[in-house]
Short mmCIF file of C-alpha atoms in Angstrom, two decimals:
data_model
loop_
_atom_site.label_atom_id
_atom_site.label_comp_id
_atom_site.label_asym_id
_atom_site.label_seq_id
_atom_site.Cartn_x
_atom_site.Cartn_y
_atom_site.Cartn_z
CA UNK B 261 -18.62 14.90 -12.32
CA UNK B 262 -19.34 15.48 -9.15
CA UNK B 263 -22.96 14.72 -7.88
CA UNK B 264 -23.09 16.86 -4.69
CA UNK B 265 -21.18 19.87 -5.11
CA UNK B 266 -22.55 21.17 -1.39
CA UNK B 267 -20.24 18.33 0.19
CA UNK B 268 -16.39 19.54 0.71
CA UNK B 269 -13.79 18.12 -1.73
CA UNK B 270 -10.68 15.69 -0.81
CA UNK B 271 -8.43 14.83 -3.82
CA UNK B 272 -6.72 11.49 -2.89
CA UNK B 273 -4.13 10.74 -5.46
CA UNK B 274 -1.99 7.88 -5.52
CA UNK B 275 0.50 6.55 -8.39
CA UNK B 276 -1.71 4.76 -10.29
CA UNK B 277 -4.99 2.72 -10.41
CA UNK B 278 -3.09 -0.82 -9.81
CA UNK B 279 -2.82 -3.45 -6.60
CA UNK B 280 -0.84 -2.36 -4.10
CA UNK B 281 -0.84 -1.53 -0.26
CA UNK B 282 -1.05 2.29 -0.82
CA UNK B 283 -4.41 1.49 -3.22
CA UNK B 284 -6.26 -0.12 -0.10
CA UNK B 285 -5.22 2.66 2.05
CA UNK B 286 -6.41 5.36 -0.15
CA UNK B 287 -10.08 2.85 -0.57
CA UNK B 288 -10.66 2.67 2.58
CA UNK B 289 -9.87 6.55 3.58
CA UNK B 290 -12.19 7.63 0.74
CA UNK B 291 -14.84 5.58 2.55
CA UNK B 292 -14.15 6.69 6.03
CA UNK B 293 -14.27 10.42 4.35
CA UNK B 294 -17.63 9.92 2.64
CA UNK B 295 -19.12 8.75 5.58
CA UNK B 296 -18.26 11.74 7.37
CA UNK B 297 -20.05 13.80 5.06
CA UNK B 298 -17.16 14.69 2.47
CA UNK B 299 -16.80 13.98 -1.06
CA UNK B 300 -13.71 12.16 -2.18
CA UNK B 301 -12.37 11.91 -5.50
CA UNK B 302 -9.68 9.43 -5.84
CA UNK B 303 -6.87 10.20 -8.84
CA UNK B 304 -4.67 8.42 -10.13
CA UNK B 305 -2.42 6.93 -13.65
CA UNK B 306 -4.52 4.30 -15.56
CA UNK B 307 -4.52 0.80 -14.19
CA UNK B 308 -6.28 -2.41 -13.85
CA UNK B 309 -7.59 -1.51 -10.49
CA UNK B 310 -10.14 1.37 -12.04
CA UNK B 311 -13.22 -0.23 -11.16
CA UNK B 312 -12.22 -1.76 -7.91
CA UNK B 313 -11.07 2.58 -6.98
CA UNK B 314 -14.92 3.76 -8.26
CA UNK B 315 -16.42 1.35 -5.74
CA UNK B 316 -15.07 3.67 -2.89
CA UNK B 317 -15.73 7.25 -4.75
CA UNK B 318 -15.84 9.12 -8.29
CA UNK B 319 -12.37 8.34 -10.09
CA UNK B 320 -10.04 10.65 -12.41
CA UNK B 321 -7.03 8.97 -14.56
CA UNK B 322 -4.43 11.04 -15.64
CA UNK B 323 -0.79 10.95 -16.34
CA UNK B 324 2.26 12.34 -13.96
CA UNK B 325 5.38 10.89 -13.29
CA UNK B 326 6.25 8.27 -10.73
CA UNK B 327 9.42 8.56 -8.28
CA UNK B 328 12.19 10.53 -9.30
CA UNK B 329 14.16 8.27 -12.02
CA UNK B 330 12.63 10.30 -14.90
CA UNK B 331 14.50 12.96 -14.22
CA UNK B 332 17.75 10.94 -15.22
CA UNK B 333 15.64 10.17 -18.22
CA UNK B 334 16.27 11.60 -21.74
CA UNK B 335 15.01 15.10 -22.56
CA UNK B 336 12.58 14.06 -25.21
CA UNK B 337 10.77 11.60 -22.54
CA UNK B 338 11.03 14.30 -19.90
CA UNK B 339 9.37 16.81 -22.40
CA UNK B 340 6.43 14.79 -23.29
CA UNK B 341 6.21 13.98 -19.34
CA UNK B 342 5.75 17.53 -19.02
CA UNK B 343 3.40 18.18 -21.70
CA UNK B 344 1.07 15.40 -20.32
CA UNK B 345 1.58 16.25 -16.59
CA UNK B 346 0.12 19.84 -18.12
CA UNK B 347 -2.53 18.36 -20.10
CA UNK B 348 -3.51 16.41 -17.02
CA UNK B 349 -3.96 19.88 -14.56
CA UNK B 350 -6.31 20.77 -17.45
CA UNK B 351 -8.42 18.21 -17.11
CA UNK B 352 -8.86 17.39 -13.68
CA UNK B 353 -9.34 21.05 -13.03
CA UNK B 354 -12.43 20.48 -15.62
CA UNK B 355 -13.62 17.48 -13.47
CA UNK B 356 -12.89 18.66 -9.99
CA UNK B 357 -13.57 22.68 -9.91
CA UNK B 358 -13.15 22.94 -6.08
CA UNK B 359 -10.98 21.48 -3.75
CA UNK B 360 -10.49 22.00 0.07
CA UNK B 361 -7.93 19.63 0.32
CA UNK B 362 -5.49 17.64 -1.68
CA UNK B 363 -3.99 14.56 -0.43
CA UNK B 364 -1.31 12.87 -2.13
CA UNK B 365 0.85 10.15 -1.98
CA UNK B 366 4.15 9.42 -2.94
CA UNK B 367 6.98 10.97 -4.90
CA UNK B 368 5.66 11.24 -8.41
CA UNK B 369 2.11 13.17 -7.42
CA UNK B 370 2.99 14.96 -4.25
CA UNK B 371 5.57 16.99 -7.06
CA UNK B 372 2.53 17.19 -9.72
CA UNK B 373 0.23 19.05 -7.30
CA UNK B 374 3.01 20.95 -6.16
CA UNK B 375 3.25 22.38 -9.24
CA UNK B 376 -0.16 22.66 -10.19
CA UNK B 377 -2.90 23.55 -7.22
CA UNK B 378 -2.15 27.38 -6.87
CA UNK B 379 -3.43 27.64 -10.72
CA UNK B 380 -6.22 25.11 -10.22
CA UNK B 381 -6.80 24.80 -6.57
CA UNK B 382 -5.67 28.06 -4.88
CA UNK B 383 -8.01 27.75 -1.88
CA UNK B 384 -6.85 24.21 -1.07
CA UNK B 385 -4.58 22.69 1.39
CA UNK B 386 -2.34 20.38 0.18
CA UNK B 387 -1.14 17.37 2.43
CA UNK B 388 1.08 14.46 1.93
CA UNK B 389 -0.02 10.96 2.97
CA UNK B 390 3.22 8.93 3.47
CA UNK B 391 3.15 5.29 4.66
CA UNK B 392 6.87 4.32 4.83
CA UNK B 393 10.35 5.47 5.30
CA UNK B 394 11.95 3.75 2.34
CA UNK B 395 12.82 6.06 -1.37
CA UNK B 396 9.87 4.66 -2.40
CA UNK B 397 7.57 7.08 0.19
CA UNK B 398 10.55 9.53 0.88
CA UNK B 399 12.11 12.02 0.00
CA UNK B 400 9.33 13.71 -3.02
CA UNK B 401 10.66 14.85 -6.29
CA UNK B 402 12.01 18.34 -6.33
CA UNK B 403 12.05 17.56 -2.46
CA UNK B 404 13.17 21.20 -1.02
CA UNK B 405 10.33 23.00 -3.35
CA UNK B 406 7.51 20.65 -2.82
CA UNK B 407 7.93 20.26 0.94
CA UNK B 408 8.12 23.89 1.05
CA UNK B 409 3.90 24.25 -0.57
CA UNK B 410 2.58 21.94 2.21
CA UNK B 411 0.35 22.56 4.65
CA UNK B 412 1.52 19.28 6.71
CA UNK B 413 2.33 15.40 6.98
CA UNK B 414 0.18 12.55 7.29
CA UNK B 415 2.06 9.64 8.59
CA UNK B 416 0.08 5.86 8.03
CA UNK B 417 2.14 4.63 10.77
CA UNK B 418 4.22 5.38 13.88
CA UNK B 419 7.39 4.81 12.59
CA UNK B 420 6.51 6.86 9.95
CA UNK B 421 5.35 9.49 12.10
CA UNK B 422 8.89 9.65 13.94
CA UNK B 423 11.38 9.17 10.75
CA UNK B 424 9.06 12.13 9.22
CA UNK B 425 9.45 14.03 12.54
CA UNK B 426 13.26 13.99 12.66
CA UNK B 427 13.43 14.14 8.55
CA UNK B 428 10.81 17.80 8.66
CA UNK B 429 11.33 19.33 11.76
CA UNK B 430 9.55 22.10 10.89
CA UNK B 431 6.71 20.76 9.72
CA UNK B 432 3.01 19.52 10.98
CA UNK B 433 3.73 15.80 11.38
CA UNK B 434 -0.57 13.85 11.99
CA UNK B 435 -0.30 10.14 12.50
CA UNK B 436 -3.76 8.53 10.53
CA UNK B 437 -2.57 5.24 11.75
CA UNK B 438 -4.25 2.05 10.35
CA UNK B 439 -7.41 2.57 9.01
CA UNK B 440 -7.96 -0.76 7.41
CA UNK B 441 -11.74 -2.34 7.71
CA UNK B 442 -11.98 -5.98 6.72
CA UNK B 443 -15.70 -5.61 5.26
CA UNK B 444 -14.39 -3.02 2.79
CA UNK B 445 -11.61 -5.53 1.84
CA UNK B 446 -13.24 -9.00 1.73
CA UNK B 447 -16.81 -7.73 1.63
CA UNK B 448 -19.81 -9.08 3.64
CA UNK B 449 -18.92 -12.66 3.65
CA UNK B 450 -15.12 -11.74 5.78
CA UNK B 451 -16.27 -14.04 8.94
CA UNK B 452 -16.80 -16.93 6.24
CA UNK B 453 -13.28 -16.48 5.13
CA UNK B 454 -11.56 -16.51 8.35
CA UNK B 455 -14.08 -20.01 9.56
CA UNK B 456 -12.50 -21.73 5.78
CA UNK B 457 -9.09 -21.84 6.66
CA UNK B 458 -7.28 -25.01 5.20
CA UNK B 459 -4.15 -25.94 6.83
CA UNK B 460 -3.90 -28.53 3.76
CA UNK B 461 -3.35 -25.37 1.53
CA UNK B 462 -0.78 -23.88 0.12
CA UNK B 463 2.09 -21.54 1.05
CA UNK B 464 1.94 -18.53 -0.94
CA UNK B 465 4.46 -15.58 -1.38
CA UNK B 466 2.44 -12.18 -1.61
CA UNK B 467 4.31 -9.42 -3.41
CA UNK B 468 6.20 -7.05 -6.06
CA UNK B 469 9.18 -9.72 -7.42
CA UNK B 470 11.50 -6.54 -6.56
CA UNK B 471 14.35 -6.27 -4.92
CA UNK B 472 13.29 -4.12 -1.55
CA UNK B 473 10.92 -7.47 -1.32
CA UNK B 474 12.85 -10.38 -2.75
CA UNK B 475 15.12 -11.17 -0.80
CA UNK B 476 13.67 -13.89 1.84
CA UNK B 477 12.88 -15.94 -1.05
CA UNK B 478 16.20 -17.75 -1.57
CA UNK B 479 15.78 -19.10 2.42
CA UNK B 480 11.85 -19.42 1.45
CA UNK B 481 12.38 -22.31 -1.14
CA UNK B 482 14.62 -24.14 1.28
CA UNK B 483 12.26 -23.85 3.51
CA UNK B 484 9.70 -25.41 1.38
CA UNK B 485 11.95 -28.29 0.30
CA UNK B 486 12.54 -29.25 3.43
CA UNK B 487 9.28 -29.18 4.60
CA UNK B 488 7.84 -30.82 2.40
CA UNK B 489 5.28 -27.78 1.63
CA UNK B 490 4.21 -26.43 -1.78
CA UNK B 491 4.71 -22.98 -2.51
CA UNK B 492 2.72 -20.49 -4.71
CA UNK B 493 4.47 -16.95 -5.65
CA UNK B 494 2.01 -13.82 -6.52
CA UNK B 495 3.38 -10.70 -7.67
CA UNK B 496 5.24 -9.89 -11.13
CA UNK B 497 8.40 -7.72 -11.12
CA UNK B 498 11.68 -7.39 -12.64
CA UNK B 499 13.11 -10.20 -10.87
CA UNK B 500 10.74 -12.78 -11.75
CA UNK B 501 12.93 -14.71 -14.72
CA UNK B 502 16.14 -14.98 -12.21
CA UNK B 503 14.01 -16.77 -9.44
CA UNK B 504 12.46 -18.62 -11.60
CA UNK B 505 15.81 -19.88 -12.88
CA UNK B 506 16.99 -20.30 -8.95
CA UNK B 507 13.84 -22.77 -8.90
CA UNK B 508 15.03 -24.85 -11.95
CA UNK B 509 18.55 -25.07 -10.70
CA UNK B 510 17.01 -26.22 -6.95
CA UNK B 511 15.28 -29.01 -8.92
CA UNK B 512 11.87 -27.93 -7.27
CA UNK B 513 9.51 -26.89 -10.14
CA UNK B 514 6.89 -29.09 -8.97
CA UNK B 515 6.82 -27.71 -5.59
CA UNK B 516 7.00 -23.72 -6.74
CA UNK B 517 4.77 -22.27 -8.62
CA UNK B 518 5.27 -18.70 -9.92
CA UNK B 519 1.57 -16.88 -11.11
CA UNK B 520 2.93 -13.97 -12.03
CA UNK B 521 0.94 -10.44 -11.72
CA UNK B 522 -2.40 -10.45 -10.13
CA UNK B 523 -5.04 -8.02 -10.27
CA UNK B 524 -6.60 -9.35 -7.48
CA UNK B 525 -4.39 -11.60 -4.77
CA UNK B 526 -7.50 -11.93 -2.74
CA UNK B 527 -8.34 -15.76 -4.12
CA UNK B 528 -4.80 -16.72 -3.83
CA UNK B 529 -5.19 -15.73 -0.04
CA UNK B 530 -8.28 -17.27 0.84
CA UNK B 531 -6.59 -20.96 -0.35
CA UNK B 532 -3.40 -20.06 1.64
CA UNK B 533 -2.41 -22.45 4.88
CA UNK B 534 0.26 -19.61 5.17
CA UNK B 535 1.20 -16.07 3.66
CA UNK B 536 5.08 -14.46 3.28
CA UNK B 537 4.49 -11.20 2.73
CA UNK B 538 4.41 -7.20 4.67
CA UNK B 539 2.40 -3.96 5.01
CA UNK B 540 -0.63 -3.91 3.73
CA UNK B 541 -0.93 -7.55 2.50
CA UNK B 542 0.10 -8.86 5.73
CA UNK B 543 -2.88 -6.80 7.34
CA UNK B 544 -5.40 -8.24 4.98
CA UNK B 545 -4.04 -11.62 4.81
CA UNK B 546 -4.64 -11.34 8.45
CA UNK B 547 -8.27 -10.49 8.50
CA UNK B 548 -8.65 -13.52 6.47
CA UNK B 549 -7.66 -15.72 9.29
CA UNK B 550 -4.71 -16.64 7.76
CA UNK B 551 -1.29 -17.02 9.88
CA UNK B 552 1.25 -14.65 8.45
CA UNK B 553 4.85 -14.56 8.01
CA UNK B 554 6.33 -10.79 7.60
CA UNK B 555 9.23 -11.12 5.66
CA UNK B 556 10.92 -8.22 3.56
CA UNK B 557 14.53 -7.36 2.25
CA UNK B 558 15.14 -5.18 5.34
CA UNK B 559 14.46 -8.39 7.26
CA UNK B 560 12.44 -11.32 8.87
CA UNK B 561 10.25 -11.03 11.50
CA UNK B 562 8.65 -14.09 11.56
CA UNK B 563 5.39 -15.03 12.23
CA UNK B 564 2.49 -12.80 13.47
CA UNK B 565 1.09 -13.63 16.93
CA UNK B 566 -0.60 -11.30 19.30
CA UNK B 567 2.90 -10.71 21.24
CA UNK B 568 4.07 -8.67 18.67
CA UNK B 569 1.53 -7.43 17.19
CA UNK B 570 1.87 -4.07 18.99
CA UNK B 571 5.87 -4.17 16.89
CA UNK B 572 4.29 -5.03 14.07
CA UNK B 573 1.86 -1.75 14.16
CA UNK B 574 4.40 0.68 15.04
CA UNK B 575 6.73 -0.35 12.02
CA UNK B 576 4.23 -1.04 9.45
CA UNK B 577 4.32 -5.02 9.38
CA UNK B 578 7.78 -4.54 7.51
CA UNK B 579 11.14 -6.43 8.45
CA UNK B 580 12.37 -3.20 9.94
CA UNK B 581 10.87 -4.23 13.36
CA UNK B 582 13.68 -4.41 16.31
CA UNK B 583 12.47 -8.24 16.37
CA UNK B 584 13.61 -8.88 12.60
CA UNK B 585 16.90 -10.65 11.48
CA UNK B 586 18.18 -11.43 7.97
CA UNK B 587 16.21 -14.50 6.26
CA UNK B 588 17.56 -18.04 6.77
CA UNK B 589 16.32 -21.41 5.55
CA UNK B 590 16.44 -22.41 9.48
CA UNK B 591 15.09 -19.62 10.55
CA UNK B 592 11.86 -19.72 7.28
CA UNK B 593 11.28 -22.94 8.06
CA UNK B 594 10.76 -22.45 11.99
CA UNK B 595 7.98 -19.53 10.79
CA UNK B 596 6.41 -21.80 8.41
CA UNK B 597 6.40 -24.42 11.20
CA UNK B 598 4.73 -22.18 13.52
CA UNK B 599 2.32 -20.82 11.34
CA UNK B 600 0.40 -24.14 10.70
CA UNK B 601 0.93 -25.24 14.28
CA UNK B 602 -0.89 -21.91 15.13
CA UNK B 603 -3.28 -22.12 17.85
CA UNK B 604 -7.37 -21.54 16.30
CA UNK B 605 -8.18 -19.52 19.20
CA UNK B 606 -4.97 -16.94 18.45
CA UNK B 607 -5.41 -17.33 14.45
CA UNK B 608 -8.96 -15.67 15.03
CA UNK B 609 -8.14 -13.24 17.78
CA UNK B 610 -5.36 -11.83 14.93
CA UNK B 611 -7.90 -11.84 12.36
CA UNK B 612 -9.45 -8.64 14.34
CA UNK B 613 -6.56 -7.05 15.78
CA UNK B 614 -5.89 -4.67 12.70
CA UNK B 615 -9.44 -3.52 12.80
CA UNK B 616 -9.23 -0.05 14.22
CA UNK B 617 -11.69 2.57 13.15
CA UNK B 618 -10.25 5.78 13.08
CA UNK B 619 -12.77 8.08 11.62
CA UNK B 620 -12.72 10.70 14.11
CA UNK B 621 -9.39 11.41 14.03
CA UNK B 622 -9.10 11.40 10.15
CA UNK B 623 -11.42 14.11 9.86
CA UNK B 624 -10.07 16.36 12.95
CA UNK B 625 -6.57 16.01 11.85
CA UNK B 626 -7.39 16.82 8.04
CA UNK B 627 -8.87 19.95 9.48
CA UNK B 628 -9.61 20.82 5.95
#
């Protein structure tokens, strides 16, 4: 699969081949890998975002189990889990023969390699990647045993870095920080995005219809009635028919518009006046040019400007910042307010601030 076996190895696995914050990260570290002279190999669950993965480096789909909840699951699901998890080893030890280190993300494939490297990969180090504190990230199925096979941490932010700190004690605890890079994101043609902003265009809500990111959008459509603004929603999720229905009842269908799933949010922000949204959408809607409001169930921070963009950073654009207060139509429609009164000069100057190269320190801190 592999087509030069004289470069060193890095598994990067992930959940699965779909949009999502931890996707980008695990694109653009591939990259910043490669360049460095090693071979990445990103793995992963089928999903729509296949193709987008093998721009970055060679891909391998398999199956493992996500989070923890299977466990609660009934036997003859957990048994064919197993029996595919098994079946999966197999065959990305047949694609990837040697390995000098294994990075993997959350819950569901930290556990799988866990299990699985000393058989496949005994001369590899095995590190997990985690980018937030929430059960989503942390703690990793059969937490005590996995932790126990790791080499170290990697923390994608500082306030991971510090919750992982006080949560392992004992353990190696490397900050990668942000390594996002708007070319590898929007491509060539990034500076021509940022000079096409539109404040004529369209709020849009950027996210999974969940509930750990739902919950600012009952003081969001409030907002938007009152304003006068339309409002597009992007993301699919479990919660998707009940705000719909909370749009009906609010009489505002032809100011809301839900699109459901994307595989690619990337149009809907380049015709956005504003974006709601956190972690790693906020960062790209940001390289866009586009003023951003970082808004999740843990909270409201408002809108990004370059005084708290340093906040922002250290708690992973999330509504955990010290800044952050629960969502209220006031308090929405003062963000939205500011966002398209934002100054041009400050709406650029964000669109680089996230752009921080940190190739050196990826590969030292690896220390595969």
């Amino acid at each position: 699969m592999l087509k030069d076996s004289s470069r060193p190895v890095v598994i990067i696995a992930m959940n699965a081949f779909r949009p999502g914050g931890s996707q980008t990260y695990a694109f653009a570290l591939a990259r910043m890998l490669h360049d460095q002279g090693i071979q990445p190999v990103l793995v992963a669950k089928p999903g729509p975002w296949f193709k987008e993965a093998s721009f970055s480096a060679p891909c391998v789909r398999v199956m493992w189990r996500e989070g923890t909840a299977s466990e609660n699951s009934r036997w003859m699901k957990r048994l064919l889990l197993r029996v595919l998890e098994a079946a999966s080893a197999r065959h990305l030890a047949i694609k990837v023969k040697n390995a000098a280190l294994i990075i993997s993300s959350q819950p569901g494939p930290t556990a799988f390699f866990s299990k699985y490297s000393l058989r496949n990969w005994p001369e590899a180090k095995r590190m997990a990647l985690v980018h937030g504190t929430t059960p989503v990230e942390w703690p990793f199925r059969d937490h005590v045993e996995t932790v126990s096979q790791l080499s170290g941490l990697l923390a994608a932010t500082s306030e991971t870095s510090a919750f992982l700190k006080d949560q392992a004690p004992n353990m190696t605890v490397d900050e990668l920080g942000n390594i996002f890079r708007a070319e590898m994101y929007w491509g060539q043609n990034a500076s021509e995005i940022v000079d096409t902003y539109d404040r004529q265009g369209p709020a849009v809500f950027l996210g999974t219809l969940t509930p750990n990111k739902t919950a600012p959008l009952a003081a969001l459509f409030s907002a938007v009635a009152s304003l006068g603004v339309s409002l597009v929603v992007v993301g699919g999720g479990p919660q998707e028919d009940e705000l719909r229905r909370s749009v009906q009842e609010r009489g505002l269908e032809s100011q809301v518009t839900f699109v459901g799933a994307v595989t690619d949010p990337r149009p809907w922000i380049v015709r956005a006046s504003v974006v709601v949204t956190a972690g790693r959408g906020a960062i790209e809607s940001m390289a866009a040019g586009r003023p951003t409001v970082v808004a999740t169930s843990d909270g409201t921070h408002g809108l990004a400007t370059l005084s708290g963009i340093e906040e922002l950073q250290r708690y992973n654009f999330t509504g955990r910042t010290p800044s952050s207060m629960q969502a209220t139509p006031d308090e929405m429609s003062l963000a939205l307010t500011e966002a398209l009164a934002l100054n041009e000069t400050e709406r650029l100057t964000l669109s680089k601030k996230n752009e921080r190269s940190r190739d050196h320190r990826t590969h030292r801190e690896c220390n595969y």
